[in-house]
Amino acid sequence: MAQIELKAITKAFGETEVLKGVDLSISEGEFVTLVGPSGCGKSTLLRILAGLEAASSGQVVIGGADMTHIRPADRNLAMVFQSYALYPHLTVAENMMTPLKMRDLSRGQRLPIIGPMMARARYRELMNSVREAAETLKIEPLLGRKPGQLSGGQRQRAALGRALVRNPVAFLMDEPLSNLDAALRVHMRTELAELHRRLGTTFVYVTHDQAEALTMSDRMAVMREGRILQVGPPEEIYNDPQSVEVAEFVGSPPINLLPGEVNSSGQVTLLDEVLGQVERRHAGPVLIGMRPETLVLAPRGLEAQVKHRENLGSDIFLHLKTTSIERRMLVRVSPGTPAQIGDRVHLAIDFEKVMVFGQTGDRLPFAARVLEKIA
Ligand SMILES: Nc1ncnc2c1ncn2[C@@H]1O[C@H](COP(=O)(O)OP(=O)(O)O)[C@@H](O)[C@H]1O
Ligand SMILES: [Mg+2]
């Protein structure tokens, strides 16, 4: 059974519909990413799950119970914000203890006032929870420091620690890495993924960065204009996108999209080369999608000229212009490649990896051409 279920969620701010019917089921312990361009409704969806925003219609189910109208504090979800929101005058330990104290306070309204002895015992209990969380996050040495004495990454971990002590059903994170510099952001991806494995708690993670989604999640939900376009494991989203929007959104450098043609017998051609077959009813113009690794330099094949050579150390991206009809494309090659700017090269296409998109942007079922044996 799904632990978290978002059912037919819609949200309008005045006249503007920002969520247009979102369904998503999340299993216990899953790391699910909501990813999409800025303004597509990711934060709104997360806030609806957290209870910080009310949906216009639809249902939020957590652990089998309808939580749609339950206040945030009673959903036992931990929200980690981008801005960390740590109290500057409190130490990391005190910051981490705050949610537990707040919980005590709200329960205290229904309990008799506790005496100083009890308070000390309770403090030790809270401190134990804090130490345990600090150990998990490897921030014990920071417990006595104030936020001003921490680096960006350490502040990030302190904020996570504060969420962790509450032992929540799930962690909800909204672009938690966007304030960090590039190197730290990449490092924190690994840390968060490891933390998730250690904790085994559900993570719902919002980002506009497809690389974060690809590297960390068990499943990613690609959003656009208030809808989820496709949900699946990163490999599936990358290798098997169901629409041109999803294909374009994931992958860096982006997928090559070139105008192709389907003839009346369903044959797919690109620059006069036959790539394979789709159903005949799709005859007409199509878009041919090829990831930068779908094209390889070969002794013969499509002819192109090297326009730019982008050296990334481990890989080189060649920016090419085909010679017959001018089309720009980008291929990934190994660092040893002799191809230099201005050179003419030939490209072989890995037909099995070609994607064909129809006029509405939907992916068309495609049977790749079987290569004749080269004698
Ligand atoms: N409180 C609000 N009032 C009016 N419009 C809002 C409000 N919050 C968000 N929006 C609009 O809803 C859309 C989705 O916003 P948001 O969920 O923050 O997107 P994302 O997190 O994907 O960038 C945006 O167009 C935004 O301007
Ligand atoms: Mg947002």
Short mmCIF file of C-alpha atoms and ligand atoms in Angstrom, two decimals:
data_model
loop_
_atom_site.label_atom_id
_atom_site.label_comp_id
_atom_site.label_asym_id
_atom_site.label_seq_id
_atom_site.Cartn_x
_atom_site.Cartn_y
_atom_site.Cartn_z
CA MET A 1 0.00 0.00 0.00
CA ALA A 2 1.19 3.49 -0.79
CA GLN A 3 2.23 5.51 2.23
CA ILE A 4 1.44 8.86 0.67
CA GLU A 5 -1.24 9.37 -1.96
CA LEU A 6 -2.06 12.56 -3.76
CA LYS A 7 -5.36 12.11 -5.54
CA ALA A 8 -6.63 14.40 -8.29
CA ILE A 9 -5.11 17.47 -6.65
CA THR A 10 -6.05 20.79 -8.19
CA LYS A 11 -5.13 24.27 -7.03
CA ALA A 12 -6.18 27.66 -8.30
CA PHE A 13 -4.93 31.02 -7.06
CA GLY A 14 -7.79 33.29 -8.12
CA GLU A 15 -8.30 32.65 -11.82
CA THR A 16 -4.96 30.92 -12.29
CA GLU A 17 -4.97 27.14 -12.19
CA VAL A 18 -1.53 26.09 -11.04
CA LEU A 19 -2.24 22.38 -10.42
CA LYS A 20 -4.53 20.68 -12.92
CA GLY A 21 -5.25 17.27 -11.46
CA VAL A 22 -2.17 15.60 -10.01
CA ASP A 23 -2.10 11.94 -8.96
CA LEU A 24 0.93 10.49 -7.25
CA SER A 25 1.47 7.46 -5.01
CA ILE A 26 4.60 7.21 -2.91
CA SER A 27 5.69 4.01 -1.16
CA GLU A 28 7.18 3.88 2.31
CA GLY A 29 10.91 4.56 2.20
CA GLU A 30 10.93 5.86 -1.35
CA PHE A 31 12.96 8.87 -2.51
CA VAL A 32 10.63 10.65 -4.91
CA THR A 33 11.59 13.85 -6.70
CA LEU A 34 9.17 16.40 -8.11
CA VAL A 35 11.13 18.01 -10.90
CA GLY A 36 10.24 20.57 -13.53
CA PRO A 37 10.90 24.11 -14.67
CA SER A 38 10.32 27.05 -12.35
CA GLY A 39 6.64 27.88 -11.91
CA CYS A 40 5.29 24.43 -12.85
CA GLY A 41 3.70 23.93 -9.41
CA LYS A 42 6.24 21.78 -7.52
CA SER A 43 6.33 23.88 -4.36
CA THR A 44 2.57 24.27 -4.34
CA LEU A 45 2.14 20.49 -4.55
CA LEU A 46 4.63 19.91 -1.73
CA ARG A 47 2.95 22.56 0.43
CA ILE A 48 -0.41 20.90 -0.15
CA LEU A 49 1.09 17.60 0.97
CA ALA A 50 2.54 19.32 4.05
CA GLY A 51 -0.79 21.01 4.82
CA LEU A 52 0.68 24.50 4.48
CA GLU A 53 -1.65 25.17 1.57
CA ALA A 54 -5.17 23.86 0.95
CA ALA A 55 -5.94 22.13 -2.34
CA SER A 56 -8.89 23.48 -4.36
CA SER A 57 -9.98 19.88 -4.85
CA GLY A 58 -8.55 16.42 -4.41
CA GLN A 59 -7.33 14.35 -1.51
CA VAL A 60 -4.16 13.87 0.52
CA VAL A 61 -3.92 10.39 2.06
CA ILE A 62 -1.08 9.53 4.46
CA GLY A 63 -0.74 6.04 5.90
CA GLY A 64 -4.20 5.17 4.65
CA ALA A 65 -5.85 8.08 6.50
CA ASP A 66 -7.44 11.06 4.79
CA MET A 67 -5.31 14.03 5.87
CA THR A 68 -6.74 16.57 3.44
CA HIS A 69 -8.15 18.74 6.22
CA ILE A 70 -5.69 17.87 8.98
CA ARG A 71 -3.41 20.68 10.17
CA PRO A 72 0.31 20.49 9.30
CA ALA A 73 1.50 19.74 12.85
CA ASP A 74 -0.64 16.60 12.99
CA ARG A 75 0.61 15.13 9.71
CA ASN A 76 4.03 14.33 11.22
CA LEU A 77 5.87 15.34 8.07
CA ALA A 78 9.14 17.25 8.33
CA MET A 79 9.59 20.12 5.92
CA VAL A 80 13.17 21.22 5.21
CA PHE A 81 13.24 24.65 3.64
CA GLN A 82 15.75 26.11 1.24
CA SER A 83 16.47 28.99 3.61
CA TYR A 84 17.14 26.57 6.52
CA ALA A 85 15.34 28.95 8.91
CA LEU A 86 17.68 28.28 11.83
CA TYR A 87 17.44 30.58 14.87
CA PRO A 88 20.67 32.61 14.76
CA HIS A 89 20.90 33.11 18.55
CA LEU A 90 20.56 29.40 19.38
CA THR A 91 23.22 26.71 19.12
CA VAL A 92 22.81 23.85 16.69
CA ALA A 93 21.73 21.58 19.58
CA GLU A 94 19.13 24.12 20.74
CA ASN A 95 17.94 24.60 17.18
CA MET A 96 17.53 20.86 16.78
CA MET A 97 15.66 20.63 20.06
CA THR A 98 13.15 23.34 19.17
CA PRO A 99 10.59 21.18 17.36
CA LEU A 100 10.57 18.71 20.25
CA LYS A 101 10.04 21.51 22.77
CA MET A 102 7.26 22.92 20.63
CA ARG A 103 5.63 19.51 20.56
CA ASP A 104 5.91 19.31 24.37
CA LEU A 105 4.39 22.76 24.66
CA SER A 106 1.41 21.96 22.49
CA ARG A 107 0.89 18.72 24.43
CA GLY A 108 1.52 20.57 27.74
CA GLN A 109 -1.73 22.44 27.27
CA ARG A 110 -3.43 19.16 27.96
CA LEU A 111 -0.97 17.99 30.68
CA PRO A 112 -0.35 19.24 34.22
CA ILE A 113 2.62 21.61 34.47
CA ILE A 114 5.79 19.58 34.98
CA GLY A 115 8.19 20.39 37.85
CA PRO A 116 11.93 21.24 37.62
CA MET A 117 13.03 17.61 38.22
CA MET A 118 10.82 16.38 35.40
CA ALA A 119 12.02 19.24 33.21
CA ARG A 120 15.67 18.21 33.72
CA ALA A 121 14.86 14.57 32.96
CA ARG A 122 12.96 15.65 29.86
CA TYR A 123 15.86 17.86 28.79
CA ARG A 124 18.23 14.87 28.98
CA GLU A 125 15.79 12.86 26.89
CA LEU A 126 15.60 15.59 24.26
CA MET A 127 19.37 15.94 24.26
CA ASN A 128 19.68 12.20 23.60
CA SER A 129 17.43 12.50 20.56
CA VAL A 130 19.51 15.44 19.38
CA ARG A 131 22.79 13.50 19.83
CA GLU A 132 21.37 10.52 17.97
CA ALA A 133 20.34 12.69 15.03
CA ALA A 134 23.68 14.51 15.14
CA GLU A 135 25.48 11.18 14.98
CA THR A 136 23.46 10.09 11.94
CA LEU A 137 24.34 13.35 10.22
CA LYS A 138 27.92 13.39 11.50
CA ILE A 139 27.51 16.85 13.02
CA GLU A 140 28.25 16.09 16.70
CA PRO A 141 31.22 18.50 16.74
CA LEU A 142 28.91 21.31 15.62
CA LEU A 143 26.27 20.97 18.33
CA GLY A 144 27.67 23.84 20.42
CA ARG A 145 28.03 26.27 17.53
CA LYS A 146 25.63 28.95 16.36
CA PRO A 147 24.44 29.11 12.73
CA GLY A 148 26.73 32.10 12.04
CA GLN A 149 29.73 29.87 12.76
CA LEU A 150 28.72 27.23 10.19
CA SER A 151 29.41 26.80 6.49
CA GLY A 152 26.50 26.48 4.05
CA GLY A 153 26.73 22.69 4.02
CA GLN A 154 26.89 22.52 7.81
CA ARG A 155 23.86 24.77 8.14
CA GLN A 156 22.09 22.48 5.71
CA ARG A 157 22.87 19.48 7.89
CA ALA A 158 21.78 21.30 11.05
CA ALA A 159 18.43 22.06 9.40
CA LEU A 160 18.13 18.41 8.43
CA GLY A 161 19.01 17.44 11.99
CA ARG A 162 16.18 19.56 13.31
CA ALA A 163 13.81 17.70 11.00
CA LEU A 164 15.32 14.34 11.91
CA VAL A 165 14.77 14.57 15.69
CA ARG A 166 11.04 14.56 15.14
CA ASN A 167 11.19 11.10 13.63
CA PRO A 168 8.73 12.05 10.92
CA VAL A 169 6.75 9.84 8.55
CA ALA A 170 8.47 11.59 5.63
CA PHE A 171 10.89 14.39 4.88
CA LEU A 172 9.67 17.04 2.49
CA MET A 173 12.41 19.13 0.93
CA ASP A 174 11.98 22.12 -1.31
CA GLU A 175 15.15 22.91 -3.29
CA PRO A 176 17.28 22.40 -0.18
CA LEU A 177 20.58 22.66 -2.06
CA SER A 178 19.96 25.75 -4.15
CA ASN A 179 21.77 28.12 -1.76
CA LEU A 180 24.97 26.09 -1.87
CA ASP A 181 27.87 26.58 -4.26
CA ALA A 182 28.20 24.17 -7.18
CA ALA A 183 30.83 21.83 -5.68
CA LEU A 184 29.02 21.52 -2.38
CA ARG A 185 25.72 20.93 -4.16
CA VAL A 186 27.19 17.92 -5.95
CA HIS A 187 28.68 16.65 -2.68
CA MET A 188 25.39 17.08 -0.81
CA ARG A 189 23.57 15.00 -3.44
CA THR A 190 25.64 12.01 -2.39
CA GLU A 191 25.19 12.84 1.28
CA LEU A 192 21.41 13.11 0.99
CA ALA A 193 21.17 9.88 -0.98
CA GLU A 194 23.30 8.11 1.65
CA LEU A 195 21.28 9.64 4.46
CA HIS A 196 18.13 8.41 2.81
CA ARG A 197 19.53 4.88 2.60
CA ARG A 198 20.60 4.98 6.27
CA LEU A 199 17.27 6.30 7.52
CA GLY A 200 15.00 4.35 5.22
CA THR A 201 12.45 7.16 5.64
CA THR A 202 10.38 8.50 2.74
CA PHE A 203 11.85 11.59 1.05
CA VAL A 204 9.78 13.86 -1.16
CA TYR A 205 12.19 16.22 -2.82
CA VAL A 206 11.46 19.24 -5.00
CA THR A 207 14.00 20.56 -7.49
CA HIS A 208 14.17 22.33 -10.84
CA ASP A 209 17.52 20.62 -11.44
CA GLN A 210 17.18 17.49 -13.55
CA ALA A 211 20.68 16.35 -12.55
CA GLU A 212 19.66 16.28 -8.87
CA ALA A 213 16.57 14.29 -9.75
CA LEU A 214 18.51 11.83 -11.90
CA THR A 215 21.26 11.26 -9.36
CA MET A 216 19.26 10.94 -6.15
CA SER A 217 15.76 9.64 -6.67
CA ASP A 218 14.22 6.18 -6.74
CA ARG A 219 11.52 7.71 -8.90
CA MET A 220 11.12 11.13 -10.41
CA ALA A 221 7.88 12.86 -11.35
CA VAL A 222 8.50 15.28 -14.22
CA MET A 223 6.10 18.22 -13.97
CA ARG A 224 5.10 20.88 -16.40
CA GLU A 225 2.42 23.54 -16.17
CA GLY A 226 0.57 22.01 -13.26
CA ARG A 227 0.65 18.41 -14.44
CA ILE A 228 2.85 15.38 -14.00
CA LEU A 229 4.02 14.36 -17.47
CA GLN A 230 5.72 11.11 -16.48
CA VAL A 231 6.74 9.27 -13.31
CA GLY A 232 9.42 6.61 -13.18
CA PRO A 233 12.92 5.62 -12.16
CA PRO A 234 15.62 7.97 -13.52
CA GLU A 235 16.90 5.42 -16.07
CA GLU A 236 13.40 5.02 -17.47
CA ILE A 237 12.81 8.77 -17.68
CA TYR A 238 16.16 9.23 -19.43
CA ASN A 239 16.05 6.24 -21.78
CA ASP A 240 12.34 5.94 -22.35
CA PRO A 241 10.68 9.37 -22.21
CA GLN A 242 7.08 9.25 -23.41
CA SER A 243 7.04 12.78 -24.78
CA VAL A 244 9.39 15.26 -26.33
CA GLU A 245 8.96 17.58 -23.29
CA VAL A 246 10.32 14.92 -20.94
CA ALA A 247 13.07 13.95 -23.38
CA GLU A 248 14.21 17.57 -23.61
CA PHE A 249 13.99 18.26 -19.91
CA VAL A 250 16.31 15.47 -18.77
CA GLY A 251 19.88 14.98 -19.87
CA SER A 252 22.80 17.36 -20.03
CA PRO A 253 23.87 18.16 -22.65
CA PRO A 254 20.32 17.94 -23.99
CA ILE A 255 19.00 15.41 -26.47
CA ASN A 256 19.51 16.17 -30.18
CA LEU A 257 16.13 16.77 -31.80
CA LEU A 258 16.20 16.77 -35.57
CA PRO A 259 13.38 17.03 -38.09
CA GLY A 260 12.74 13.68 -39.76
CA GLU A 261 10.13 12.23 -42.04
CA VAL A 262 7.80 9.23 -42.04
CA ASN A 263 6.79 8.10 -45.54
CA SER A 264 3.50 6.48 -46.52
CA SER A 265 4.80 3.00 -45.69
CA GLY A 266 5.93 4.06 -42.21
CA GLN A 267 9.62 4.27 -42.96
CA VAL A 268 11.44 6.81 -40.76
CA THR A 269 14.18 8.83 -42.41
CA LEU A 270 16.63 11.43 -41.20
CA LEU A 271 18.68 13.32 -43.77
CA ASP A 272 18.01 10.52 -46.30
CA GLU A 273 19.15 7.81 -43.93
CA VAL A 274 16.57 5.14 -43.07
CA LEU A 275 16.41 4.66 -39.28
CA GLY A 276 13.54 2.20 -38.94
CA GLN A 277 9.82 1.90 -38.94
CA VAL A 278 6.73 3.34 -37.23
CA GLU A 279 3.05 2.70 -37.96
CA ARG A 280 1.99 4.03 -41.36
CA ARG A 281 -0.69 6.29 -39.92
CA HIS A 282 2.07 8.56 -38.56
CA ALA A 283 3.19 9.54 -42.06
CA GLY A 284 4.46 13.13 -42.18
CA PRO A 285 7.03 15.18 -40.30
CA VAL A 286 8.38 13.79 -37.00
CA LEU A 287 11.11 14.73 -34.55
CA ILE A 288 14.03 12.35 -34.23
CA GLY A 289 15.54 12.31 -30.74
CA MET A 290 19.11 11.16 -30.26
CA ARG A 291 21.01 11.49 -26.99
CA PRO A 292 24.62 12.68 -27.37
CA GLU A 293 25.79 9.07 -26.86
CA THR A 294 23.45 7.69 -29.55
CA LEU A 295 25.80 9.01 -32.23
CA VAL A 296 29.34 7.68 -32.57
CA LEU A 297 32.22 8.68 -34.79
CA ALA A 298 32.65 6.05 -37.52
CA PRO A 299 34.52 5.49 -40.79
CA ARG A 300 31.34 6.21 -42.69
CA GLY A 301 27.79 7.51 -42.11
CA LEU A 302 26.34 11.00 -41.73
CA GLU A 303 28.92 13.59 -42.70
CA ALA A 304 29.42 16.56 -40.41
CA GLN A 305 31.92 19.25 -39.56
CA VAL A 306 33.28 19.91 -36.06
CA LYS A 307 32.29 23.42 -35.01
CA HIS A 308 33.29 23.32 -31.37
CA ARG A 309 35.07 20.92 -29.04
CA GLU A 310 33.96 21.08 -25.43
CA ASN A 311 36.47 19.34 -23.20
CA LEU A 312 35.12 18.13 -19.86
CA GLY A 313 38.12 15.99 -19.00
CA SER A 314 36.33 12.67 -18.77
CA ASP A 315 34.32 13.31 -21.94
CA ILE A 316 34.46 15.55 -24.94
CA PHE A 317 31.33 16.99 -26.50
CA LEU A 318 31.68 17.71 -30.18
CA HIS A 319 29.33 20.34 -31.57
CA LEU A 320 28.73 19.43 -35.18
CA LYS A 321 27.01 20.74 -38.27
CA THR A 322 25.86 18.17 -40.81
CA THR A 323 26.98 18.94 -44.32
CA SER A 324 24.11 17.79 -46.59
CA ILE A 325 21.34 19.84 -44.96
CA GLU A 326 22.62 22.03 -42.16
CA ARG A 327 21.63 20.61 -38.81
CA ARG A 328 23.41 21.16 -35.53
CA MET A 329 24.04 18.26 -33.23
CA LEU A 330 26.13 17.31 -30.29
CA VAL A 331 27.92 14.01 -29.68
CA ARG A 332 29.75 12.63 -26.67
CA VAL A 333 33.14 11.13 -27.49
CA SER A 334 36.07 9.85 -25.44
CA PRO A 335 38.92 12.21 -24.53
CA GLY A 336 41.31 10.44 -26.88
CA THR A 337 39.39 11.50 -29.98
CA PRO A 338 41.61 13.11 -32.61
CA ALA A 339 38.74 15.19 -34.10
CA GLN A 340 39.57 18.91 -34.07
CA ILE A 341 37.58 22.03 -34.90
CA GLY A 342 37.09 22.26 -38.67
CA ASP A 343 37.55 18.51 -39.27
CA ARG A 344 35.03 16.54 -41.29
CA VAL A 345 33.82 13.44 -39.45
CA HIS A 346 31.29 10.68 -40.03
CA LEU A 347 28.63 9.59 -37.61
CA ALA A 348 27.03 6.21 -37.14
CA ILE A 349 23.66 6.17 -35.41
CA ASP A 350 22.82 3.57 -32.79
CA PHE A 351 19.38 2.88 -34.26
CA GLU A 352 18.19 1.00 -31.18
CA LYS A 353 18.50 4.20 -29.13
CA VAL A 354 16.69 6.48 -31.57
CA MET A 355 13.43 8.03 -30.33
CA VAL A 356 10.69 9.20 -32.66
CA PHE A 357 8.19 11.86 -31.60
CA GLY A 358 4.99 12.58 -33.50
CA GLN A 359 3.40 15.92 -34.24
CA THR A 360 1.75 16.24 -30.83
CA GLY A 361 5.08 15.51 -29.12
CA ASP A 362 4.09 11.98 -28.11
CA ARG A 363 6.67 9.25 -28.45
CA LEU A 364 5.85 6.83 -31.29
CA PRO A 365 6.54 3.09 -31.01
CA PHE A 366 9.56 2.61 -33.24
CA ALA A 367 11.20 -0.51 -34.66
CA ALA A 368 14.85 0.22 -35.35
CA ARG A 369 16.38 -0.83 -38.64
CA VAL A 370 18.49 -3.95 -38.35
CA LEU A 371 22.01 -3.19 -39.49
CA GLU A 372 23.39 -5.17 -42.42
CA LYS A 373 26.57 -6.95 -41.52
CA ILE A 374 29.61 -5.01 -42.60
CA ALA A 375 31.79 -7.53 -44.39
N1 LIG B 1 0.22 32.38 -3.09
C1 LIG B 1 0.18 32.46 -4.41
N2 LIG B 1 -0.67 33.31 -5.03
C2 LIG B 1 -0.74 33.39 -6.38
N3 LIG B 1 -0.01 32.64 -7.21
C3 LIG B 1 0.86 31.76 -6.66
C4 LIG B 1 1.00 31.64 -5.24
N4 LIG B 1 1.92 30.68 -5.01
C5 LIG B 1 2.34 30.26 -6.22
N5 LIG B 1 1.69 30.90 -7.21
C6 LIG B 1 1.88 30.66 -8.66
O1 LIG B 1 1.69 29.30 -8.90
C7 LIG B 1 2.59 28.81 -9.89
C8 LIG B 1 3.34 27.64 -9.33
O2 LIG B 1 4.18 28.07 -8.31
P1 LIG B 1 5.16 27.12 -7.53
O3 LIG B 1 4.41 25.97 -7.01
O4 LIG B 1 5.91 27.95 -6.54
O5 LIG B 1 6.15 26.66 -8.69
P2 LIG B 1 7.56 25.94 -8.63
O6 LIG B 1 7.84 25.56 -7.21
O7 LIG B 1 7.43 24.76 -9.54
O8 LIG B 1 8.55 26.92 -9.16
C9 LIG B 1 3.46 29.98 -10.28
O9 LIG B 1 2.97 30.54 -11.46
C10 LIG B 1 3.29 30.94 -9.12
O10 LIG B 1 3.46 32.26 -9.54
MG MG B 2 9.38 26.24 -5.91
#
